[in-house]
Amino acid sequence: MFTIRLTILWILVFGVLVYAWRDWFIGLLGLIVLSSIMNHPDMPRQWFNITGLNIWNIMFLGVAVPWYVQRGQTLLDGWDVPPWMRRLYFTYLGVVFIAVMRAIVDRHNFPYSGFTYSPIGLINDYVLNAAKYTFPGLMLLDGARTRQRIILGLIATMTVPLVFSIIISRHIRPHALGLSYNQQLRVRRHVGKTIGFHANTCSQVLAASAWGALGLGLLRTRAVQVVPVLAHAGYITWGLILCLSRAGYYGFSLVGVFFAVFLWRKLLIILPAGVFVICLAVPAIPQRLVAGFNVIDDSGALTTDLSVVTAGRTDKVWPPVLEAISGNLIFGYGRLGILRSDAFDAIKEAMHEPPDHPHNAYLELLLDTGIVGFIPVMALFGTIFYVAFTLARDQRDVVYQAVGCAALAAVIALGFMSVSGQSLFPKEASQVQWCTYGLAARVYLIRQRVDYRRMMLAKLRRAAAIARARQMPTAAAPT
């Protein structure tokens, strides 16, 4: 059965690669959808023990080469990305590159050995792959220049979390919601095996995409089309529930509150009712959300156990990380600084297991890059938030709103859930959000162009009206 599935997949990939030479954009859409199953256990990670030789990388090259060739031939409108947008993106990649180079220089302080921590391994995993995960979004920015292509790109991007939810629901049964905490931890590890990402990472993608999928409803031309949109968003939400991730539940809720306050005011009525129904149908969710709150201490008083609420972050993980950050606040320690700073031994002793992440994306960024790298990275994501927010609130075109909502949900979910984990560095699971960012950037540029043309047309009309008024003969004065 495995061989049959893999053979069918290869046939599809080969067909897409051939068609990509006719229209690379269709190949890009296939590449985005393929990302949803790349880490499935049935998918071989590499062939012939050659690092990087897998289906996704082959298809990526098979799309990137026609993209480069065809773009050079047709030029479309040229590379019309403004300088400020290019500076933000390449500065971000530059911060990543410099952080990895510093880790290579200091590689002798890694507590582990092996290919992953060798210069080639670090460059492959944290430079080449990191840049590669942003490229589908970059190609969408370049290729989605028509209304049809923008919609197709958004649908392909929203297909990835839907496939995630389908895979999760096939392997995680609803009765897992009623299991004990330790049993749920085993279920969460099973989620990681089936999808290829940690349950919290997968829940971040689903928490954002559930709201982004709802934005597809803005593109409907008939009322009946709302049904598949709601089913799409609902199934993604179900996959999020089965992830058993408290961070995912909080992220989903906070994105919904933000949308209700600033975008869709009707949600202020619908959202509380929806939360009540979900909590009533799945009691495990409120139990998971309130764990650590209203705990009776030794004196018999009600209190909040922050160690339980944050899973040990506030007393075992973050204090050593903050102390290490204060020791090199300006420049940080380079990539994977958690493994090479003094925080490693302190966290290992407190948690009884070696740490691989500070469990806070902002602390990770400060630890690895210092303030020098923190500022440009936050400037990038702040700009993405601004661009997406202005698109989502622009009611002149539903495409503006739909793309803006998808990108806004992605950046808000990342911002909220970065407090408890995630990463602001490009990773494999972040391909969905980078695709929404690329689409939002393209739509933003299209809107700027449309607004400029309208402004120039209005100026021409005013100039013509003034010219006509000046040419009109004045009435003769009475004698």
CSV table of N, CA, C and O in Angstrom, one decimal, residues 257-343:
chain,number,residue,atom,x,y,z
A,257,VAL,N,-10.8,37.1,19.5
A,257,VAL,CA,-11.2,38.4,20.2
A,257,VAL,C,-10.7,39.6,19.4
A,257,VAL,O,-11.4,40.6,19.3
A,258,PHE,N,-9.5,39.5,18.9
A,258,PHE,CA,-8.9,40.6,18.1
A,258,PHE,C,-9.8,40.9,16.9
A,258,PHE,O,-10.1,42.0,16.5
A,259,PHE,N,-10.2,39.8,16.2
A,259,PHE,CA,-11.0,40.0,15.0
A,259,PHE,C,-12.4,40.5,15.4
A,259,PHE,O,-13.0,41.4,14.6
A,260,ALA,N,-12.9,40.1,16.5
A,260,ALA,CA,-14.2,40.6,16.9
A,260,ALA,C,-14.2,42.1,17.3
A,260,ALA,O,-15.2,42.8,16.9
A,261,VAL,N,-13.1,42.5,17.9
A,261,VAL,CA,-13.0,43.9,18.3
A,261,VAL,C,-12.7,44.9,17.1
A,261,VAL,O,-13.3,46.0,17.0
A,262,PHE,N,-11.9,44.4,16.2
A,262,PHE,CA,-11.4,45.4,15.2
A,262,PHE,C,-11.9,45.1,13.8
A,262,PHE,O,-11.8,46.0,12.9
A,263,LEU,N,-12.4,43.9,13.5
A,263,LEU,CA,-12.8,43.6,12.1
A,263,LEU,C,-14.3,43.2,12.0
A,263,LEU,O,-15.1,43.8,11.3
A,264,TRP,N,-14.7,42.1,12.7
A,264,TRP,CA,-16.0,41.6,12.5
A,264,TRP,C,-16.8,41.7,13.9
A,264,TRP,O,-16.7,40.9,14.7
A,265,ARG,N,-17.5,42.8,14.0
A,265,ARG,CA,-18.2,43.1,15.3
A,265,ARG,C,-19.2,42.1,15.6
A,265,ARG,O,-19.6,42.0,16.8
A,266,LYS,N,-19.8,41.5,14.6
A,266,LYS,CA,-20.8,40.5,14.9
A,266,LYS,C,-20.3,39.3,15.8
A,266,LYS,O,-21.0,38.6,16.4
A,267,LEU,N,-19.0,39.1,15.7
A,267,LEU,CA,-18.3,38.1,16.5
A,267,LEU,C,-18.5,38.3,18.0
A,267,LEU,O,-18.4,37.4,18.8
A,268,LEU,N,-18.6,39.6,18.4
A,268,LEU,CA,-18.8,39.9,19.8
A,268,LEU,C,-20.0,39.2,20.3
A,268,LEU,O,-20.1,38.9,21.5
A,269,ILE,N,-21.0,38.9,19.5
A,269,ILE,CA,-22.2,38.1,19.9
A,269,ILE,C,-22.0,36.7,19.7
A,269,ILE,O,-22.4,35.8,20.5
A,270,ILE,N,-21.4,36.3,18.5
A,270,ILE,CA,-21.3,34.9,18.1
A,270,ILE,C,-20.2,34.2,18.9
A,270,ILE,O,-20.4,33.0,19.3
A,271,LEU,N,-19.1,34.9,19.1
A,271,LEU,CA,-17.9,34.2,19.8
A,271,LEU,C,-18.2,33.7,21.1
A,271,LEU,O,-17.9,32.5,21.4
A,272,PRO,N,-18.8,34.4,22.0
A,272,PRO,CA,-19.1,33.9,23.4
A,272,PRO,C,-20.0,32.6,23.3
A,272,PRO,O,-19.8,31.7,24.0
A,273,ALA,N,-21.0,32.7,22.4
A,273,ALA,CA,-21.9,31.5,22.3
A,273,ALA,C,-21.2,30.3,21.7
A,273,ALA,O,-21.3,29.2,22.2
A,274,GLY,N,-20.3,30.6,20.8
A,274,GLY,CA,-19.5,29.5,20.2
A,274,GLY,C,-18.5,28.9,21.2
A,274,GLY,O,-18.4,27.6,21.3
A,275,VAL,N,-17.9,29.7,22.0
A,275,VAL,CA,-17.0,29.2,23.1
A,275,VAL,C,-17.8,28.4,24.1
A,275,VAL,O,-17.3,27.3,24.6
A,276,PHE,N,-19.0,28.9,24.4
A,276,PHE,CA,-19.8,28.1,25.4
A,276,PHE,C,-20.2,26.8,24.9
A,276,PHE,O,-20.1,25.8,25.6
A,277,VAL,N,-20.6,26.7,23.6
A,277,VAL,CA,-21.0,25.4,23.0
A,277,VAL,C,-19.8,24.5,23.0
A,277,VAL,O,-19.9,23.3,23.3
A,278,ILE,N,-18.6,25.0,22.6
A,278,ILE,CA,-17.4,24.1,22.5
A,278,ILE,C,-17.0,23.6,23.9
A,278,ILE,O,-16.7,22.4,24.1
A,279,CYS,N,-17.0,24.5,24.9
A,279,CYS,CA,-16.7,24.1,26.2
A,279,CYS,C,-17.7,23.1,26.8
A,279,CYS,O,-17.3,22.2,27.6
A,280,LEU,N,-18.9,23.3,26.4
A,280,LEU,CA,-20.0,22.3,26.9
A,280,LEU,C,-19.8,21.0,26.2
A,280,LEU,O,-20.0,19.9,26.9
A,281,ALA,N,-19.5,21.0,24.9
A,281,ALA,CA,-19.4,19.7,24.2
A,281,ALA,C,-18.1,19.0,24.5
A,281,ALA,O,-18.0,17.8,24.5
A,282,VAL,N,-17.0,19.8,24.8
A,282,VAL,CA,-15.7,19.2,25.1
A,282,VAL,C,-15.2,19.8,26.4
A,282,VAL,O,-14.4,20.7,26.4
A,283,PRO,N,-15.6,19.2,27.5
A,283,PRO,CA,-15.2,19.7,28.8
A,283,PRO,C,-13.7,19.7,29.1
A,283,PRO,O,-13.2,20.5,29.9
A,284,ALA,N,-13.0,18.9,28.3
A,284,ALA,CA,-11.5,18.9,28.5
A,284,ALA,C,-10.9,20.2,28.2
A,284,ALA,O,-9.8,20.5,28.7
A,285,ILE,N,-11.5,21.0,27.3
A,285,ILE,CA,-10.9,22.2,26.9
A,285,ILE,C,-10.9,23.2,28.0
A,285,ILE,O,-9.8,23.8,28.4
A,286,PRO,N,-12.0,23.5,28.7
A,286,PRO,CA,-11.9,24.5,29.8
A,286,PRO,C,-11.0,23.9,31.0
A,286,PRO,O,-10.3,24.7,31.6
A,287,GLN,N,-11.0,22.6,31.2
A,287,GLN,CA,-10.2,22.0,32.2
A,287,GLN,C,-8.7,22.3,31.9
A,287,GLN,O,-7.9,22.6,32.8
A,288,ARG,N,-8.4,22.2,30.6
A,288,ARG,CA,-7.0,22.4,30.2
A,288,ARG,C,-6.6,23.9,30.3
A,288,ARG,O,-5.5,24.2,30.7
A,289,LEU,N,-7.6,24.7,30.0
A,289,LEU,CA,-7.3,26.2,30.0
A,289,LEU,C,-7.1,26.7,31.4
A,289,LEU,O,-6.3,27.6,31.6
A,290,VAL,N,-7.9,26.2,32.4
A,290,VAL,CA,-7.8,26.8,33.7
A,290,VAL,C,-6.9,26.0,34.6
A,290,VAL,O,-6.8,26.3,35.9
A,291,ALA,N,-6.1,25.1,34.1
A,291,ALA,CA,-5.1,24.3,34.9
A,291,ALA,C,-4.1,25.3,35.6
A,291,ALA,O,-3.5,26.1,34.9
A,292,GLY,N,-4.0,25.2,36.9
A,292,GLY,CA,-3.1,26.1,37.6
A,292,GLY,C,-3.8,27.3,38.2
A,292,GLY,O,-3.2,28.0,39.1
A,293,PHE,N,-5.0,27.6,37.8
A,293,PHE,CA,-5.7,28.8,38.3
A,293,PHE,C,-6.6,28.3,39.5
A,293,PHE,O,-7.1,27.2,39.5
A,294,ASN,N,-6.8,29.2,40.5
A,294,ASN,CA,-7.6,28.9,41.7
A,294,ASN,C,-7.2,27.6,42.3
A,294,ASN,O,-8.0,26.7,42.7
A,295,VAL,N,-5.9,27.5,42.6
A,295,VAL,CA,-5.3,26.4,43.3
A,295,VAL,C,-5.3,26.7,44.8
A,295,VAL,O,-4.9,27.8,45.2
A,296,ILE,N,-5.6,25.7,45.6
A,296,ILE,CA,-5.6,25.9,47.1
A,296,ILE,C,-4.1,25.7,47.6
A,296,ILE,O,-3.6,24.6,47.4
A,297,ASP,N,-3.5,26.7,48.2
A,297,ASP,CA,-2.1,26.5,48.7
A,297,ASP,C,-2.1,25.9,50.1
A,297,ASP,O,-3.2,25.5,50.6
A,298,ASP,N,-1.0,25.8,50.7
A,298,ASP,CA,-0.8,25.2,52.0
A,298,ASP,C,-1.6,25.9,53.1
A,298,ASP,O,-2.0,25.3,54.1
A,299,SER,N,-1.9,27.2,52.9
A,299,SER,CA,-2.6,27.9,53.9
A,299,SER,C,-4.1,27.8,53.7
A,299,SER,O,-4.9,28.4,54.5
A,300,GLY,N,-4.5,27.2,52.6
A,300,GLY,CA,-6.0,27.0,52.4
A,300,GLY,C,-6.5,28.2,51.5
A,300,GLY,O,-7.7,28.2,51.3
A,301,ALA,N,-5.7,29.1,51.1
A,301,ALA,CA,-6.2,30.2,50.2
A,301,ALA,C,-6.1,29.9,48.8
A,301,ALA,O,-5.2,29.1,48.3
A,302,LEU,N,-7.0,30.5,48.0
A,302,LEU,CA,-7.0,30.3,46.5
A,302,LEU,C,-5.8,31.1,45.9
A,302,LEU,O,-5.7,32.3,46.3
A,303,THR,N,-5.1,30.6,45.1
A,303,THR,CA,-4.0,31.2,44.4
A,303,THR,C,-3.8,30.7,43.0
A,303,THR,O,-4.5,29.8,42.6
A,304,THR,N,-2.9,31.3,42.3
A,304,THR,CA,-2.5,30.9,40.9
A,304,THR,C,-1.1,30.3,40.9
A,304,THR,O,-0.2,31.0,41.3
A,305,ASP,N,-1.0,29.1,40.5
A,305,ASP,CA,0.3,28.4,40.5
A,305,ASP,C,0.9,28.7,39.1
A,305,ASP,O,0.6,28.0,38.1
A,306,LEU,N,1.7,29.7,39.0
A,306,LEU,CA,2.3,30.1,37.7
A,306,LEU,C,3.2,28.9,37.1
A,306,LEU,O,3.3,28.8,35.9
A,307,SER,N,3.7,28.1,38.0
A,307,SER,CA,4.6,27.0,37.5
A,307,SER,C,3.7,26.0,36.7
A,307,SER,O,4.1,25.5,35.7
A,308,VAL,N,2.5,25.8,37.2
A,308,VAL,CA,1.5,24.9,36.5
A,308,VAL,C,1.0,25.6,35.2
A,308,VAL,O,0.9,25.0,34.2
A,309,VAL,N,0.6,26.9,35.4
A,309,VAL,CA,0.0,27.6,34.3
A,309,VAL,C,1.0,27.7,33.1
A,309,VAL,O,0.6,27.5,31.9
A,310,THR,N,2.3,27.9,33.4
A,310,THR,CA,3.3,28.1,32.3
A,310,THR,C,4.1,26.8,32.1
A,310,THR,O,5.1,26.8,31.4
A,311,ALA,N,3.7,25.7,32.7
A,311,ALA,CA,4.4,24.4,32.6
A,311,ALA,C,5.9,24.5,33.0
A,311,ALA,O,6.8,24.0,32.3
A,312,GLY,N,6.1,25.2,34.1
A,312,GLY,CA,7.5,25.3,34.6
A,312,GLY,C,8.3,26.4,34.0
A,312,GLY,O,9.5,26.6,34.4
A,313,ARG,N,7.8,27.2,33.1
A,313,ARG,CA,8.6,28.2,32.4
A,313,ARG,C,9.0,29.3,33.4
A,313,ARG,O,10.2,29.8,33.3
A,314,THR,N,8.1,29.8,34.2
A,314,THR,CA,8.4,31.0,35.0
A,314,THR,C,9.4,30.8,36.1
A,314,THR,O,10.1,31.7,36.5
A,315,ASP,N,9.6,29.5,36.6
A,315,ASP,CA,10.5,29.3,37.7
A,315,ASP,C,11.7,28.4,37.3
A,315,ASP,O,12.6,28.4,38.0
A,316,LYS,N,11.6,27.7,36.2
A,316,LYS,CA,12.7,26.8,35.9
A,316,LYS,C,13.4,27.1,34.6
A,316,LYS,O,14.6,26.8,34.4
A,317,VAL,N,12.7,27.7,33.6
A,317,VAL,CA,13.3,28.0,32.3
A,317,VAL,C,13.6,29.4,32.1
A,317,VAL,O,14.8,29.8,31.8
A,318,TRP,N,12.7,30.3,32.3
A,318,TRP,CA,12.9,31.7,31.9
A,318,TRP,C,13.9,32.4,32.8
A,318,TRP,O,14.7,33.2,32.3
A,319,PRO,N,14.0,32.2,34.1
A,319,PRO,CA,15.0,32.9,34.9
A,319,PRO,C,16.4,32.7,34.5
A,319,PRO,O,17.2,33.6,34.3
A,320,PRO,N,16.9,31.4,34.2
A,320,PRO,CA,18.2,31.2,33.7
A,320,PRO,C,18.4,31.8,32.3
A,320,PRO,O,19.5,32.4,32.0
A,321,VAL,N,17.4,31.8,31.5
A,321,VAL,CA,17.5,32.4,30.2
A,321,VAL,C,17.7,33.9,30.3
A,321,VAL,O,18.5,34.5,29.6
A,322,LEU,N,16.9,34.6,31.1
A,322,LEU,CA,17.0,36.0,31.3
A,322,LEU,C,18.3,36.4,31.8
A,322,LEU,O,18.9,37.4,31.5
A,323,GLU,N,18.9,35.6,32.7
A,323,GLU,CA,20.2,35.9,33.3
A,323,GLU,C,21.3,35.7,32.2
A,323,GLU,O,22.2,36.6,32.1
A,324,ALA,N,21.1,34.7,31.3
A,324,ALA,CA,22.1,34.6,30.2
A,324,ALA,C,21.9,35.7,29.2
A,324,ALA,O,23.0,36.2,28.7
A,325,ILE,N,20.7,36.2,29.0
A,325,ILE,CA,20.5,37.3,28.0
A,325,ILE,C,21.2,38.6,28.6
A,325,ILE,O,21.8,39.3,27.9
A,326,SER,N,21.0,38.8,29.9
A,326,SER,CA,21.6,40.0,30.5
A,326,SER,C,23.2,40.0,30.4
A,326,SER,O,23.8,41.0,30.4
A,327,GLY,N,23.8,38.8,30.3
A,327,GLY,CA,25.2,38.7,30.2
A,327,GLY,C,25.7,39.0,28.8
A,327,GLY,O,26.9,39.3,28.6
A,328,ASN,N,24.9,39.0,27.8
A,328,ASN,CA,25.3,39.4,26.4
A,328,ASN,C,24.1,40.0,25.7
A,328,ASN,O,23.6,39.5,24.7
A,329,LEU,N,23.6,41.1,26.2
A,329,LEU,CA,22.3,41.7,25.8
A,329,LEU,C,22.4,42.3,24.4
A,329,LEU,O,21.4,42.3,23.6
A,330,ILE,N,23.6,42.8,24.0
A,330,ILE,CA,23.7,43.6,22.8
A,330,ILE,C,23.7,42.6,21.5
A,330,ILE,O,22.9,42.8,20.6
A,331,PHE,N,24.6,41.6,21.6
A,331,PHE,CA,24.8,40.8,20.4
A,331,PHE,C,24.3,39.3,20.6
A,331,PHE,O,24.2,38.6,19.6
A,332,GLY,N,24.0,38.9,21.8
A,332,GLY,CA,23.5,37.5,22.0
A,332,GLY,C,24.6,36.5,21.8
A,332,GLY,O,25.8,36.9,21.7
A,333,TYR,N,24.2,35.2,21.7
A,333,TYR,CA,25.2,34.1,21.7
A,333,TYR,C,25.3,33.4,20.3
A,333,TYR,O,26.0,32.5,20.2
A,334,GLY,N,24.5,33.9,19.3
A,334,GLY,CA,24.4,33.2,18.1
A,334,GLY,C,23.3,32.1,18.1
A,334,GLY,O,22.7,31.9,19.1
A,335,ARG,N,23.1,31.5,17.0
A,335,ARG,CA,22.0,30.6,16.8
A,335,ARG,C,22.2,29.4,17.8
A,335,ARG,O,23.3,29.0,18.1
A,336,LEU,N,21.1,28.9,18.3
A,336,LEU,CA,21.1,27.8,19.3
A,336,LEU,C,21.8,28.2,20.6
A,336,LEU,O,22.5,27.5,21.2
A,337,GLY,N,21.7,29.5,21.0
A,337,GLY,CA,22.3,30.0,22.1
A,337,GLY,C,21.9,29.3,23.4
A,337,GLY,O,22.7,29.3,24.4
A,338,ILE,N,20.7,28.7,23.4
A,338,ILE,CA,20.3,28.0,24.6
A,338,ILE,C,21.2,26.8,24.9
A,338,ILE,O,21.3,26.4,26.1
A,339,LEU,N,21.9,26.3,23.9
A,339,LEU,CA,22.7,25.1,24.1
A,339,LEU,C,24.1,25.5,24.5
A,339,LEU,O,24.9,24.7,25.1
A,340,ARG,N,24.5,26.8,24.3
A,340,ARG,CA,25.9,27.2,24.5
A,340,ARG,C,26.1,28.2,25.6
A,340,ARG,O,27.2,28.6,25.9
A,341,SER,N,25.0,28.6,26.2
A,341,SER,CA,25.0,29.6,27.3
A,341,SER,C,25.0,28.9,28.6
A,341,SER,O,24.8,27.7,28.7
A,342,ASP,N,25.2,29.7,29.7
A,342,ASP,CA,25.1,29.2,31.0
A,342,ASP,C,23.7,28.7,31.4
A,342,ASP,O,23.5,27.9,32.4
A,343,ALA,N,22.7,29.1,30.6
A,343,ALA,CA,21.3,28.7,30.9
A,343,ALA,C,21.1,27.2,30.7
A,343,ALA,O,20.2,26.6,31.4
